């Protein structure tokens, strides 16, 4: 276990500012998720921590030691990538044990460590199989077991679940969280899947154009966004924005409810012109406009709305977030 401190980290590739001054502290045993759109610098930041890239500026400190000049193998980190990169001709045992074999560890010690990692990931019964004879979810667990077998101080994972289908992915996510808690390994995890970020992260760092725009608990990222980028990027469907008297008002689709469901006091009434309704079973999405603003309302009321209808909706003041239209930063009361 270890803490990781990134101080002013930059990585520029001939004019491309892939990572542009990042300060982050990741605590001992913490699960930190890097979430951001494509090209925001998530993978580059991971590769910098891993030692696969050299920073243009700043310091990477693991457990109090600056590791900028240490090769990857001496940093006490392990990585799991999207492509599991298993050796096809080695058995599951051969794959998991590989990092230990390379170190020249005695066979009996290797066997114990492989059994420990395989047991943790629930793949102890697959040790004699070849990767081609196991499922995608099992391959992913072999890759994680291989990463853990050397008991790394820090585990880095770059979209490790993205090759799995939706159902397996959900189970794999729960298992991942459980074993991470169990062995308490400091983890940095890259994804652009919001549900994964919210479900897994103790904290989420939202990245955009090589910088961290906000870091906080899933709850605070969603409910207390510091700027319009975070407000608009986190949440599906995204936050609604409306300009009013030189201020941008933001409110979540689930805060925009049919007016009859809300009290008059402290709630703003708004006429919504319906363009389209999606009935998703448990709830309904109403797409439409309020004045010039395109909005989405997400509610579970049995209202029979259709294209062209005008209906009064409302949003209450505690649900409103105010942003500066020039800077996009949050305006605090
Ligand atoms: P994705 O979610 O698509 O994987 P990402 O957030 O991981 O994206 P990066 O892969 O870190 O983003 O890329 C950040 C920026 O740096 C992009 O503009 C990318 O084109 C650029 N970049 C990354 N690696 C290199 C490289 N080796 N040479 C030049 N530019 C690079």
JSON list of C-alpha atoms and ligand atoms in Angstrom, two decimals, residues 13 16 18 37-44 192, ligand 1:
[
{"chain": "A", "resi": 13, "resn": "UNK", "atom": "CA", "xyz": [4.02, 15.81, -27.26]},
{"chain": "A", "resi": 16, "resn": "UNK", "atom": "CA", "xyz": [-0.03, 18.60, -27.92]},
{"chain": "A", "resi": 18, "resn": "UNK", "atom": "CA", "xyz": [-1.81, 15.76, -23.34]},
{"chain": "A", "resi": 37, "resn": "UNK", "atom": "CA", "xyz": [-13.96, 12.36, -22.60]},
{"chain": "A", "resi": 38, "resn": "UNK", "atom": "CA", "xyz": [-11.76, 10.84, -25.27]},
{"chain": "A", "resi": 39, "resn": "UNK", "atom": "CA", "xyz": [-8.47, 12.71, -25.57]},
{"chain": "A", "resi": 40, "resn": "UNK", "atom": "CA", "xyz": [-8.65, 14.34, -22.15]},
{"chain": "A", "resi": 41, "resn": "UNK", "atom": "CA", "xyz": [-5.32, 12.80, -21.08]},
{"chain": "A", "resi": 42, "resn": "UNK", "atom": "CA", "xyz": [-6.41, 9.89, -18.86]},
{"chain": "A", "resi": 43, "resn": "UNK", "atom": "CA", "xyz": [-4.23, 7.22, -20.46]},
{"chain": "A", "resi": 44, "resn": "UNK", "atom": "CA", "xyz": [-1.25, 9.53, -20.72]},
{"chain": "A", "resi": 192, "resn": "UNK", "atom": "CA", "xyz": [-15.11, 7.06, -19.72]},
{"chain": "B", "resi": 1, "resn": "LIG", "atom": "P1", "xyz": [-9.28, 7.91, -24.67]},
{"chain": "B", "resi": 1, "resn": "LIG", "atom": "O1", "xyz": [-10.42, 7.91, -23.69]},
{"chain": "B", "resi": 1, "resn": "LIG", "atom": "O2", "xyz": [-9.73, 8.11, -26.09]},
{"chain": "B", "resi": 1, "resn": "LIG", "atom": "O3", "xyz": [-8.32, 6.78, -24.49]},
{"chain": "B", "resi": 1, "resn": "LIG", "atom": "P2", "xyz": [-7.55, 9.70, -23.13]},
{"chain": "B", "resi": 1, "resn": "LIG", "atom": "O4", "xyz": [-8.31, 10.61, -22.24]},
{"chain": "B", "resi": 1, "resn": "LIG", "atom": "O5", "xyz": [-6.93, 8.49, -22.52]},
{"chain": "B", "resi": 1, "resn": "LIG", "atom": "O6", "xyz": [-8.45, 9.28, -24.38]},
{"chain": "B", "resi": 1, "resn": "LIG", "atom": "P3", "xyz": [-4.90, 10.27, -24.10]},
{"chain": "B", "resi": 1, "resn": "LIG", "atom": "O7", "xyz": [-4.76, 8.99, -24.83]},
{"chain": "B", "resi": 1, "resn": "LIG", "atom": "O8", "xyz": [-4.12, 10.42, -22.84]},
{"chain": "B", "resi": 1, "resn": "LIG", "atom": "O9", "xyz": [-6.44, 10.60, -23.82]},
{"chain": "B", "resi": 1, "resn": "LIG", "atom": "O10", "xyz": [-4.51, 11.45, -25.09]},
{"chain": "B", "resi": 1, "resn": "LIG", "atom": "C1", "xyz": [-4.50, 12.82, -24.71]},
{"chain": "B", "resi": 1, "resn": "LIG", "atom": "C2", "xyz": [-4.04, 13.67, -25.89]},
{"chain": "B", "resi": 1, "resn": "LIG", "atom": "O11", "xyz": [-2.66, 13.43, -26.15]},
{"chain": "B", "resi": 1, "resn": "LIG", "atom": "C3", "xyz": [-4.76, 13.38, -27.19]},
{"chain": "B", "resi": 1, "resn": "LIG", "atom": "O12", "xyz": [-4.93, 14.58, -27.88]},
{"chain": "B", "resi": 1, "resn": "LIG", "atom": "C4", "xyz": [-3.81, 12.46, -27.90]},
{"chain": "B", "resi": 1, "resn": "LIG", "atom": "O13", "xyz": [-3.98, 12.55, -29.30]},
{"chain": "B", "resi": 1, "resn": "LIG", "atom": "C5", "xyz": [-2.46, 12.98, -27.48]},
{"chain": "B", "resi": 1, "resn": "LIG", "atom": "N1", "xyz": [-1.42, 11.94, -27.44]},
{"chain": "B", "resi": 1, "resn": "LIG", "atom": "C6", "xyz": [-1.41, 10.84, -26.68]},
{"chain": "B", "resi": 1, "resn": "LIG", "atom": "N2", "xyz": [-0.31, 10.09, -26.89]},
{"chain": "B", "resi": 1, "resn": "LIG", "atom": "C7", "xyz": [0.41, 10.76, -27.84]},
{"chain": "B", "resi": 1, "resn": "LIG", "atom": "C8", "xyz": [1.68, 10.53, -28.50]},
{"chain": "B", "resi": 1, "resn": "LIG", "atom": "N3", "xyz": [2.42, 9.45, -28.22]},
{"chain": "B", "resi": 1, "resn": "LIG", "atom": "N4", "xyz": [2.08, 11.43, -29.41]},
{"chain": "B", "resi": 1, "resn": "LIG", "atom": "C9", "xyz": [1.34, 12.54, -29.69]},
{"chain": "B", "resi": 1, "resn": "LIG", "atom": "N5", "xyz": [0.16, 12.82, -29.10]},
{"chain": "B", "resi": 1, "resn": "LIG", "atom": "C10", "xyz": [-0.31, 11.96, -28.19]}
]
